[in-house]
Short mmCIF file of C-alpha atoms in Angstrom, two decimals:
data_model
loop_
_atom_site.label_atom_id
_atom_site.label_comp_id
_atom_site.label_asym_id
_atom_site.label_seq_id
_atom_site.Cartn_x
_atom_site.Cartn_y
_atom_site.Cartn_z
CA UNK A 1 45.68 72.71 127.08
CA UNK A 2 42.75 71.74 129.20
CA UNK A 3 39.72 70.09 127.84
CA UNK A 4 36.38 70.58 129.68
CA UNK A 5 35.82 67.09 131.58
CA UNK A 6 32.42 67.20 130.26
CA UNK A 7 32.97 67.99 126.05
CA UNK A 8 33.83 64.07 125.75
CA UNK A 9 31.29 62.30 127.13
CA UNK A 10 28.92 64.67 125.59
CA UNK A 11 29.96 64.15 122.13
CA UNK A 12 30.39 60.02 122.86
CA UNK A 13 26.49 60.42 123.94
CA UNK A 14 25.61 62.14 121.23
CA UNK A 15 27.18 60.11 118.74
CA UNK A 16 25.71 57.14 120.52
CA UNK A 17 22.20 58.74 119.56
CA UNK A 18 22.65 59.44 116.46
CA UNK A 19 24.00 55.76 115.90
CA UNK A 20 20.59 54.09 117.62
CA UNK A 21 18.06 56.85 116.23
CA UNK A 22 19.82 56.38 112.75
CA UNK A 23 19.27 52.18 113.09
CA UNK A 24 15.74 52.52 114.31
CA UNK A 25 15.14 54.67 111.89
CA UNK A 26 16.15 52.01 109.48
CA UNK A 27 14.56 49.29 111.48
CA UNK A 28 11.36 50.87 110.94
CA UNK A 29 11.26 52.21 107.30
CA UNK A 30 9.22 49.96 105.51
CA UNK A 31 11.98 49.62 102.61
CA UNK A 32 14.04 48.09 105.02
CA UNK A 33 12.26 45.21 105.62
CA UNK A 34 12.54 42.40 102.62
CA UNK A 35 8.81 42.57 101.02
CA UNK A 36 6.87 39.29 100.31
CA UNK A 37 5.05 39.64 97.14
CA UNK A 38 2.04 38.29 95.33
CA UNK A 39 0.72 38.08 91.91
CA UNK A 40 -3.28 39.17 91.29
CA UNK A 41 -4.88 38.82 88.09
CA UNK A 42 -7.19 41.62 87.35
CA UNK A 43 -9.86 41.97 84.33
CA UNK A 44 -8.93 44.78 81.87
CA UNK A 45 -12.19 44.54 79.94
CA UNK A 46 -14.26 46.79 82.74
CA UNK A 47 -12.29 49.78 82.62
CA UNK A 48 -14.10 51.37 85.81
CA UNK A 49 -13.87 48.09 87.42
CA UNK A 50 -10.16 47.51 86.88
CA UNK A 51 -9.26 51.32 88.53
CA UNK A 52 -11.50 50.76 91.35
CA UNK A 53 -9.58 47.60 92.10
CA UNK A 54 -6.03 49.32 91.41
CA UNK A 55 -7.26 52.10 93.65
CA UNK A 56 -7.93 49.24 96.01
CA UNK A 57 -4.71 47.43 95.76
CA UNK A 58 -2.82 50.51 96.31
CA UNK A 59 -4.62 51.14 99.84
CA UNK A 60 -4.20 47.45 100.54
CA UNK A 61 -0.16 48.19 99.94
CA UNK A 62 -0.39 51.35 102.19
CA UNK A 63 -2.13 49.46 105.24
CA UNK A 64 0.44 46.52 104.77
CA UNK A 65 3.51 47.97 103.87
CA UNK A 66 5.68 44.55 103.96
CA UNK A 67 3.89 43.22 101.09
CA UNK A 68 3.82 43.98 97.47
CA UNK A 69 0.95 43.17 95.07
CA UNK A 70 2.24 42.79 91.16
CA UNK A 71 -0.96 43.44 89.53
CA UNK A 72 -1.34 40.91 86.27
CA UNK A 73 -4.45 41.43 83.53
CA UNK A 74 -5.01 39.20 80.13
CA UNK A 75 -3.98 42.37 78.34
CA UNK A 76 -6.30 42.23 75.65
CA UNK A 77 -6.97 38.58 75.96
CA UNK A 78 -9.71 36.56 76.67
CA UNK A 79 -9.14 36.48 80.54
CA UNK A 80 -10.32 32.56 80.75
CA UNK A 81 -7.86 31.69 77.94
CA UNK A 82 -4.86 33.75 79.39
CA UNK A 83 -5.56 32.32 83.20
CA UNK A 84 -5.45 29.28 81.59
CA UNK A 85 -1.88 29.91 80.07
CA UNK A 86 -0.76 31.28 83.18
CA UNK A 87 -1.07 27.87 84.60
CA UNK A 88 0.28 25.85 81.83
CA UNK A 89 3.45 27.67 81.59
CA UNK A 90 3.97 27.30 85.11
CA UNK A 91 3.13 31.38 86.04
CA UNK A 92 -0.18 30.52 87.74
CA UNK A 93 -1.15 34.23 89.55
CA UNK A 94 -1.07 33.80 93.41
CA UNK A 95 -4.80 35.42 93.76
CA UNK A 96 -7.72 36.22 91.11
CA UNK A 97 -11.58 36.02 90.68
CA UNK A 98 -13.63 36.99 88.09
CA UNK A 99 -15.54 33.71 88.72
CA UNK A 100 -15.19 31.06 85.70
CA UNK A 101 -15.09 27.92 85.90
CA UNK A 102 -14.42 27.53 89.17
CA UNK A 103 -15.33 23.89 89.97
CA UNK A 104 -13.30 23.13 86.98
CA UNK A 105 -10.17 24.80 88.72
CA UNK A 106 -11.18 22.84 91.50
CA UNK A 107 -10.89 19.85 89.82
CA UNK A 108 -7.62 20.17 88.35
CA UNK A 109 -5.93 21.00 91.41
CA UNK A 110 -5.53 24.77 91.68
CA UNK A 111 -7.60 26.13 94.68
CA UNK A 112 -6.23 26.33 98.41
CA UNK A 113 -8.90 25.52 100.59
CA UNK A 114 -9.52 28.76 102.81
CA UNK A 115 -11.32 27.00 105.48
CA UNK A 116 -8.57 27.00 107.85
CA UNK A 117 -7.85 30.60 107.24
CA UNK A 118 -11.51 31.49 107.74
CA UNK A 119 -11.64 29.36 111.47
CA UNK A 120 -8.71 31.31 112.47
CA UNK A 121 -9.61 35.00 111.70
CA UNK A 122 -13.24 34.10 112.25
CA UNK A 123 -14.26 37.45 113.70
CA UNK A 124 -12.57 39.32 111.40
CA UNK A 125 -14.38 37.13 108.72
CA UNK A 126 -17.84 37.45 110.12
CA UNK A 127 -19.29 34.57 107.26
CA UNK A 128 -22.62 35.60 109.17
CA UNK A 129 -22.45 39.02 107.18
CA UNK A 130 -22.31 37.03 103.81
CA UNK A 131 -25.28 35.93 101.84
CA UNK A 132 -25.97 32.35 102.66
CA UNK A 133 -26.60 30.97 99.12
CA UNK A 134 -23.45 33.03 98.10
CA UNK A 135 -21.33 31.78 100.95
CA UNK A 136 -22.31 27.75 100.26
CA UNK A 137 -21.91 28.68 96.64
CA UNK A 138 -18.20 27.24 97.30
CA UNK A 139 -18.40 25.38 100.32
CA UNK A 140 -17.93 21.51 100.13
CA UNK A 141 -18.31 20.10 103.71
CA UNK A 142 -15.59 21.37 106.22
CA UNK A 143 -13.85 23.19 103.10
CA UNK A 144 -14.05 26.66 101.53
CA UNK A 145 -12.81 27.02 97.83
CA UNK A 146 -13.32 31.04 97.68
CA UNK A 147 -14.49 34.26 99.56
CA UNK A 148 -17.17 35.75 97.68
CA UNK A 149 -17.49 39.02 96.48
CA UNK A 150 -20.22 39.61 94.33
CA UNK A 151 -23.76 37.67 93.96
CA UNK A 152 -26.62 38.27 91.82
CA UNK A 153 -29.85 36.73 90.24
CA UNK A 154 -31.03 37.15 86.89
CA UNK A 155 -34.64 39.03 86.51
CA UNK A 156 -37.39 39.87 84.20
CA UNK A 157 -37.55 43.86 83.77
CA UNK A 158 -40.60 46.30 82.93
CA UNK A 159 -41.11 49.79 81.58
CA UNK A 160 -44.10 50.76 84.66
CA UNK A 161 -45.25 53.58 82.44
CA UNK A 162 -45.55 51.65 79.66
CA UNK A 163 -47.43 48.49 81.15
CA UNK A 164 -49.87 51.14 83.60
CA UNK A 165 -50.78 53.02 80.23
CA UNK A 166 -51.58 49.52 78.32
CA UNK A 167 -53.64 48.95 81.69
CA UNK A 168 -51.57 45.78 82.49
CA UNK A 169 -50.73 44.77 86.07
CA UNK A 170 -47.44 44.87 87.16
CA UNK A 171 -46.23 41.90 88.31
CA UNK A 172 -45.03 41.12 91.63
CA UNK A 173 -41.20 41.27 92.74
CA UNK A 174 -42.08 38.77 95.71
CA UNK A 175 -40.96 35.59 94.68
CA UNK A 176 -43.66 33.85 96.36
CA UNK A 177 -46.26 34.81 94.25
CA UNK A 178 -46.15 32.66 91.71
CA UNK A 179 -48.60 33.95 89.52
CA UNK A 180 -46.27 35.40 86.78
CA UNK A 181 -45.93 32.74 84.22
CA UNK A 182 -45.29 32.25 80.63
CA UNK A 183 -48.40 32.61 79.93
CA UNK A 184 -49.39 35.45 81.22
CA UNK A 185 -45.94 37.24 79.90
CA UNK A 186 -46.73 35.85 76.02
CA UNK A 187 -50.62 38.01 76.88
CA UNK A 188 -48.90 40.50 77.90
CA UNK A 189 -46.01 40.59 75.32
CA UNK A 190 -49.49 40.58 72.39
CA UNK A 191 -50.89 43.50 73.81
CA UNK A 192 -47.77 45.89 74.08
CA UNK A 193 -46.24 44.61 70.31
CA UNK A 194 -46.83 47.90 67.69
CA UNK A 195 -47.35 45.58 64.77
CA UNK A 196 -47.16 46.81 60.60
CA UNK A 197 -48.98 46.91 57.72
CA UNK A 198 -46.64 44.64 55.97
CA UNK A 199 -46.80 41.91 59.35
CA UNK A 200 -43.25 43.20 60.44
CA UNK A 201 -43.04 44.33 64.12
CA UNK A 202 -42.93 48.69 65.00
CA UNK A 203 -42.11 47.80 68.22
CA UNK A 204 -42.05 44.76 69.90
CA UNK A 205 -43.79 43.83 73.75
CA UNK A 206 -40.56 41.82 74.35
CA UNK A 207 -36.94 41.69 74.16
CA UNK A 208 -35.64 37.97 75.07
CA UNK A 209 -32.38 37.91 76.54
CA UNK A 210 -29.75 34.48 75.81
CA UNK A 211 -26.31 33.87 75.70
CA UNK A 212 -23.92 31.50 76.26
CA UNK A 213 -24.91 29.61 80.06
CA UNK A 214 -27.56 32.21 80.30
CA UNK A 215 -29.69 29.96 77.58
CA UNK A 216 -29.83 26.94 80.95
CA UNK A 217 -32.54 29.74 82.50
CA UNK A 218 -35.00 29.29 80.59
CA UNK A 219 -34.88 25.57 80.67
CA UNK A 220 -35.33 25.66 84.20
CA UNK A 221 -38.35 27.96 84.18
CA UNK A 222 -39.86 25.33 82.39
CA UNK A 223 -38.60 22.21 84.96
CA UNK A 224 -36.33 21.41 83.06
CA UNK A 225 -32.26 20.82 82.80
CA UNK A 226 -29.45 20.33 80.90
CA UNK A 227 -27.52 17.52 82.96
CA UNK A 228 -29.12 15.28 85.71
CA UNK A 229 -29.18 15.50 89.58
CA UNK A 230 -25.81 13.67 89.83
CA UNK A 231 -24.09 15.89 87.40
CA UNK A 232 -24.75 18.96 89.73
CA UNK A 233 -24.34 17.19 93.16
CA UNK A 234 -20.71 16.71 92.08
CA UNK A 235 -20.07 18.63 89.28
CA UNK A 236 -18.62 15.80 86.80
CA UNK A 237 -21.69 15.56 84.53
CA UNK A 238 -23.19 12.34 84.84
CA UNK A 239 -25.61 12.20 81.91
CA UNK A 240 -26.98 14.93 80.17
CA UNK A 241 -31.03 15.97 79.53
CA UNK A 242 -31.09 18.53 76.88
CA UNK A 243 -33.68 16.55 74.63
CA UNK A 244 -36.64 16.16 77.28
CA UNK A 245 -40.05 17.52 76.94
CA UNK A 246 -39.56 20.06 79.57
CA UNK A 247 -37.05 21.47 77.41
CA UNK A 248 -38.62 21.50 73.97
CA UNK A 249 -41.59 23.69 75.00
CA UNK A 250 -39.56 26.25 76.48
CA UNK A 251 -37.43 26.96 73.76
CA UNK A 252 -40.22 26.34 71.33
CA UNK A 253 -42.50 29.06 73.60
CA UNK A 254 -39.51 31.67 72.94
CA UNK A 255 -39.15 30.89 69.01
CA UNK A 256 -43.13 31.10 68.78
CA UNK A 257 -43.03 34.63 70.39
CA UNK A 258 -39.83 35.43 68.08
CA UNK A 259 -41.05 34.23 64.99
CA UNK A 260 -44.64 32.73 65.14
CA UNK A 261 -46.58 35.90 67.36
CA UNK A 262 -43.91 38.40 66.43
CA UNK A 263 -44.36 39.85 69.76
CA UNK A 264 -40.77 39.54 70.41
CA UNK A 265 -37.16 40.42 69.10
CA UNK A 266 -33.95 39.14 70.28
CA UNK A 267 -30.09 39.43 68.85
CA UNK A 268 -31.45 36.68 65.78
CA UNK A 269 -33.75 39.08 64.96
CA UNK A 270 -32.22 42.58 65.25
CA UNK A 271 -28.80 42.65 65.98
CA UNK A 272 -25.89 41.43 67.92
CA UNK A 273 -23.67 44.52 67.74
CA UNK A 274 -23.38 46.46 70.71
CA UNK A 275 -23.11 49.36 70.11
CA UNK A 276 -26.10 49.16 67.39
CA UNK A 277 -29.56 51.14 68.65
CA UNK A 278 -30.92 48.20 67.52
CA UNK A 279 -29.79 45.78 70.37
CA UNK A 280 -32.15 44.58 72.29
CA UNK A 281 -31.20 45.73 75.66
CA UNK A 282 -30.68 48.75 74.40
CA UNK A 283 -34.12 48.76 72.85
CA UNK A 284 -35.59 48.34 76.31
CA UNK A 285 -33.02 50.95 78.00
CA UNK A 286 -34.30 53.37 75.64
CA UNK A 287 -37.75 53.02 76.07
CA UNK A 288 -38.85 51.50 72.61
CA UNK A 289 -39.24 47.65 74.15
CA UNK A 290 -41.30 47.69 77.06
CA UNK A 291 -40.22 44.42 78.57
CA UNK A 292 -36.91 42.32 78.75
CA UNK A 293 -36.13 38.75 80.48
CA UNK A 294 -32.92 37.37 81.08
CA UNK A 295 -30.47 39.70 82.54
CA UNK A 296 -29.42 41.15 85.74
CA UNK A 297 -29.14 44.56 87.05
CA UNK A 298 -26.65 45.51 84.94
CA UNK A 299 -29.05 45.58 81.89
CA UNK A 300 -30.16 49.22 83.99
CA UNK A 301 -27.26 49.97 85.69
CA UNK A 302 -24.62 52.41 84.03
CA UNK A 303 -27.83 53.65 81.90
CA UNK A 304 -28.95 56.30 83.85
CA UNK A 305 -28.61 58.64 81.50
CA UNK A 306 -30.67 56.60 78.83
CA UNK A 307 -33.86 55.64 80.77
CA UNK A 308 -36.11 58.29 81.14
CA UNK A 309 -39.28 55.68 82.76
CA UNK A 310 -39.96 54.20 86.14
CA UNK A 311 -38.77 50.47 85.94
CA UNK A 312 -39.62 47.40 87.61
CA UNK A 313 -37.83 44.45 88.29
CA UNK A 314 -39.71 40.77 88.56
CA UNK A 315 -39.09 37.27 89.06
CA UNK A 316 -37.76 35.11 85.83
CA UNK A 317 -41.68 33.89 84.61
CA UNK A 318 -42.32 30.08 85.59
CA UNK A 319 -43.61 28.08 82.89
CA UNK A 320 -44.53 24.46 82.18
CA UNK A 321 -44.59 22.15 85.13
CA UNK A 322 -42.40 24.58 87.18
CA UNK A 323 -44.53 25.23 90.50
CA UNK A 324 -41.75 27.88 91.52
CA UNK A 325 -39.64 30.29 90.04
CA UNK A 326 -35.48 29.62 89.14
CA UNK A 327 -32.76 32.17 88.78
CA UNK A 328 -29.34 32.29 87.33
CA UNK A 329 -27.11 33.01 89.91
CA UNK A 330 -23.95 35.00 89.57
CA UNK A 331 -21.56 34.30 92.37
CA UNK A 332 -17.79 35.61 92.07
CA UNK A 333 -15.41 34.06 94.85
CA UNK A 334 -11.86 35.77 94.98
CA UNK A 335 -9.27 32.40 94.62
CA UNK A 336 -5.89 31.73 95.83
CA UNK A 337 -3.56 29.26 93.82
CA UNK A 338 -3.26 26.02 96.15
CA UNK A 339 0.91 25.93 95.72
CA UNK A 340 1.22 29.95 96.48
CA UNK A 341 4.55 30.31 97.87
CA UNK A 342 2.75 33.00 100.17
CA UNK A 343 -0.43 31.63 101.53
CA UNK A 344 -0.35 34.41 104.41
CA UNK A 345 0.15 37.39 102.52
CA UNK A 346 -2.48 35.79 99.64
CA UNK A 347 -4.83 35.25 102.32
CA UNK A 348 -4.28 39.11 104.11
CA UNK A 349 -5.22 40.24 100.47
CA UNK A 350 -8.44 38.23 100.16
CA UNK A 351 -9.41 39.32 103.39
CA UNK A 352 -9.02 42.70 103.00
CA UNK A 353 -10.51 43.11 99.17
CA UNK A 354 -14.07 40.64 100.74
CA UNK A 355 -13.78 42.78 103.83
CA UNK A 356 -17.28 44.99 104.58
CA UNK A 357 -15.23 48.32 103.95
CA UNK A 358 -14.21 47.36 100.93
CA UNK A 359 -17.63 46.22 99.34
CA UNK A 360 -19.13 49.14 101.19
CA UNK A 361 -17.10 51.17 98.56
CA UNK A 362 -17.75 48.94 95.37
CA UNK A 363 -21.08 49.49 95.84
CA UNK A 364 -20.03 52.98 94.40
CA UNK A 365 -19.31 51.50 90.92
CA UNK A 366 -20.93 48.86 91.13
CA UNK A 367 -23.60 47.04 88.33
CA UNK A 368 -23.20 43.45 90.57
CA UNK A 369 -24.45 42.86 94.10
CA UNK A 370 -21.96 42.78 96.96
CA UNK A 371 -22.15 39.36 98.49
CA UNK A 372 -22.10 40.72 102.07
CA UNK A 373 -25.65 41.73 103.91
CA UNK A 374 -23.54 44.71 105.20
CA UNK A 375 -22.51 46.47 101.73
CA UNK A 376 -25.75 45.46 100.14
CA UNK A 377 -28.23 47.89 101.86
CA UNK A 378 -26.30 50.86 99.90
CA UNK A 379 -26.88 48.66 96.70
CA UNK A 380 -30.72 48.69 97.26
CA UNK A 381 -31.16 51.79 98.00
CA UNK A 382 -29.20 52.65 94.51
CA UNK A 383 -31.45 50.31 92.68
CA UNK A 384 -34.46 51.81 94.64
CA UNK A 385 -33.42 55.29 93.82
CA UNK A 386 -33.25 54.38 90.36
CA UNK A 387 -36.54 52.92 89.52
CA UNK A 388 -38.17 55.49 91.00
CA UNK A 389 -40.89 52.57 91.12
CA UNK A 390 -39.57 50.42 93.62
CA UNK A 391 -39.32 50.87 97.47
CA UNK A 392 -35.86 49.55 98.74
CA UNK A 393 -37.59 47.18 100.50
CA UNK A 394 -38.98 45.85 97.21
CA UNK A 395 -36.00 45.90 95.86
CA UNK A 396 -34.74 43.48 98.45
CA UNK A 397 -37.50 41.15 98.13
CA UNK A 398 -37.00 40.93 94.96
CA UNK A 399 -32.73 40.31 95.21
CA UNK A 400 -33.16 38.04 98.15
CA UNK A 401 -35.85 36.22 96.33
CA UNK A 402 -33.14 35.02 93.61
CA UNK A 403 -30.82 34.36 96.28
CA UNK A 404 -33.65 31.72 97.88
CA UNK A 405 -34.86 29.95 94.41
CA UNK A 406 -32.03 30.67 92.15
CA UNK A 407 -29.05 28.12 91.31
CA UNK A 408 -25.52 29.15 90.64
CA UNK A 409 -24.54 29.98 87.54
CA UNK A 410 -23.39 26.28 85.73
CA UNK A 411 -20.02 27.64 84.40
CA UNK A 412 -18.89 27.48 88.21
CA UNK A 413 -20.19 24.57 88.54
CA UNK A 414 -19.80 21.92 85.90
CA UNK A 415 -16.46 20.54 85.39
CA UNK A 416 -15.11 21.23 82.18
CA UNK A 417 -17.50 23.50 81.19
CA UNK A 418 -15.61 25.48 78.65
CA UNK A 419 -15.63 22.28 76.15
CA UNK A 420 -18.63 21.64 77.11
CA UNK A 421 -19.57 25.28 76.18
CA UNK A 422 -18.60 24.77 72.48
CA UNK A 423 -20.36 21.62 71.76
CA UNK A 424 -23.36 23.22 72.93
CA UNK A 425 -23.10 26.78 71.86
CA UNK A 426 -22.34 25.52 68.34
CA UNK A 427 -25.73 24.37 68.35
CA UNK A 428 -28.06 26.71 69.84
CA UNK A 429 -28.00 29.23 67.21
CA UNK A 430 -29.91 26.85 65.34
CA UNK A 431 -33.15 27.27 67.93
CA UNK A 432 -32.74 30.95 68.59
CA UNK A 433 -32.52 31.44 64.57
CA UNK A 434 -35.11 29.45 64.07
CA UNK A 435 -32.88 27.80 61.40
CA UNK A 436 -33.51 24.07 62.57
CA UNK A 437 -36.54 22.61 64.39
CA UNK A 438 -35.82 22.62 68.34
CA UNK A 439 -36.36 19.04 69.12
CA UNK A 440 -33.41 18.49 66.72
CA UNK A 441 -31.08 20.53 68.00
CA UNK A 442 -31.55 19.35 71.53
CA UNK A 443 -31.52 15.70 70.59
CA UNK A 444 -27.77 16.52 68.66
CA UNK A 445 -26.51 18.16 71.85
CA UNK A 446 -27.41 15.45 73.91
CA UNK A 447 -25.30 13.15 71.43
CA UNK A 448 -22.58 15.16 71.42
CA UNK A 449 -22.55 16.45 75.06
CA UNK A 450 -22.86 12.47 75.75
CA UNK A 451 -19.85 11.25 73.65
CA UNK A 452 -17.92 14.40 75.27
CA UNK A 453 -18.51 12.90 78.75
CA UNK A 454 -17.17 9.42 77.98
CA UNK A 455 -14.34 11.35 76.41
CA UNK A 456 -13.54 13.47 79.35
CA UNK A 457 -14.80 11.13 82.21
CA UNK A 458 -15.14 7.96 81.14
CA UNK A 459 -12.38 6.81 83.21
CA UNK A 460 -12.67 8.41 85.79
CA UNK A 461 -16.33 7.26 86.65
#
């Protein structure tokens, strides 16, 4: 039987085909290639937060399809203690932020330095688009300890309404005009307090934000400090200055307004439960306290649907023998773990989650500031939209105002700050409680704070 000369070499070519499409096919499926995978620890506690960065991870997977992200959280931990664990079992995470104590990691040996990275992929970088004070916020010389992400001040806040109707100027959200002051806040906090037959307070002119490191900002609104010059130029403290003169009047200024005037309230005096009406932000969210100092946006962000008045945001009031204003300074740097068996894939993550694009779309959940110029215009204009008091542009003075005088928040920077936290904290309720006199309270800390420092540095200095 003849065969048709050209049946064989048809089917050989065909089978050839189907053998090379079949490996290319192969060749280029991403499940054929062997994945190189990272750990990031994520925060639980923010529930919008933590999907918004799921949502971000799984884009992140989609545009690099050779690497895969295992996604850790502290699971209904603290997420300082369980990082912490992480490292001493030997499970550090490859990549996570969040902020903390960040010089403190530094110190103990688990932060790559980026700056390398950065001078390679410099235009894809852009550090130009970054706020400066946010950007320097983890520089040290020619290195770079973290990309940040988010940066914001902390700000003294105003019902409008409420201060126009008393007759009261508003005060200014340039932070060159340094005419808001202690002073002028304590007149203003007499003539908005609702005061009682009985000397008890129907509403109070002031609700007086502190907690934890936040309680440092109103030292330095005064000009004063907790720890010397040295302690912050390196971050090892040096010598602490809690018992200074500086630092008595302003806390005693705040306990005379709680206590002495009664023209203020703060969680001593009401309550510290959340979720209470009683709380003192949400006393001022709700329109019953017409003025709040202390917090960030956050305190109106996420409240929309509470605050029915035009607000106004100000610098944190100077007092004392402060010439200028101070902020507290938020700045959270994404991190990568210094022995990450993937730097490159690490680093391709931080890129991409610090990347314009991506803070372009926190901005959409967002109760922090972006740290990039390029993200943050869509973060004014929310704020500005908001207040329905503010132009954007005031709104920007008033952000890049914090950025210019404020000072990073001193949990990122002091070393060993977490112990440092509980000899301290252990002893402020005393002050804001009115409990013990001030001056005592400060002079303890500094005894204990200075026997602490011999303890943990001693040797080392």
């Amino acid at each position: 039987m003849m065969r048709s000369p050209r049946v064989g070499p048809r089917l050989g070519l065909v089978t050839v085909l189907a053998v090379v499409f079949a490996c290319a096919a192969a060749w280029g499926s991403p499940a054929a290639f062997a994945k190189t995978k990272i750990t990031v620890y994520l925060r639980e506690e923010i529930p919008v937060e933590y999907e918004w960065e799921k949502k971000v991870i799984a884009d992140f997977e989609k545009k690099n399809p050779d690497i895969d992200v295992e996604i850790i959280t502290e699971a209904g931990s603290d997420y300082g203690s369980k990082l912490t664990t992480l490292f001493a079992t030997g499970n550090p995470p490859d990549v996570w932020d969040h902020g903390g104590p960040v010089n403190t990691y530094l110190y103990d040996g688990w932060l790559l330095d980026l700056a390398p990275f950065i001078k390679r992929d410099a235009e894809e970088i852009d550090v130009n688009d970054f706020l400066p004070g946010a950007w320097n916020a983890y520089r040290d010389g020619d290195k770079q300890w973290g990309i940040p992400f988010v940066s914001i001040g902390s700000f003294f806040w105003y019902n409008a309404d409420a201060l126009e109707q008393a007759g009261l100027k508003t005060p200014s959200p340039d932070w060159d005009d340094t005419s808001w002051t202690w002073t002028r806040l304590q007149e203003y906090a007499r003539k908005l307090t609702v005061g009682k037959p009985d000397g008890t307070i129907d509403r109070a002119g002031l609700a007086i934000i502190h907690w934890s490191y936040l309680d440092i900002q109103y030292s330095w609104a005064f000009g004063g400090d907790w720890f010397d010059s040295a302690s912050w130029r390196t971050g090892v403290v040096n010598r602490p200055t809690f018992d200074t003169p500086a630092n008595r009047q302003a806390y005693q200024t705040a306990v005379d307004m709680l206590y002495g005037q009664k023209t203020a309230i703060t969680f001593e005096t009401t309550t510290g439960d959340y979720s209470s009406s009683m709380y003192p932000t949400r006393q001022f969210t709700d329109g019953r306290v017409p003025m709040a100092v202390g917090e960030g946006p956050w305190l109106v962000l996420g409240h929309e649907s509470e605050i029915k008045f035009r607000w106004g945001m100000a610098p944190f009031p100077r007092g004392g023998s402060a010439s200028t204003y101070t902020s507290m300074v938020y700045t959270d740097p994404w991190m990568i773990y210094r022995h990450t068996k993937n730097p490159e894939a690490a680093w391709k993550f931080v890129k991409y989650i610090t990347s314009a694009e991506v803070m372009k779309d926190y901005v959409n959940i967002a109760n922090f500031a972006p740290a990039r110029r390029s993200a943050l215009v869509a973060y004014v204009q929310k704020l500005s939209r908001f207040s329905r008091f503010h132009s954007a542009a005031e709104i920007l003075t008033a952000l890049a105002g914090s950025q210019k005088y404020g000072r990073e928040s001193l949990d990122h920077v002091i070393v060993g700050w977490p112990d440092f936290f509980q000899e301290i904290q252990g002893r402020m309720p005393g002050i804001w409680g009115n409990t013990r006199a001030v001056s005592t309270v400060l002079k303890e800390i500094d005894e204990a704070v200075t026997k602490l420092v011999q303890k943990k540095f001693g040797a080392k200095k």
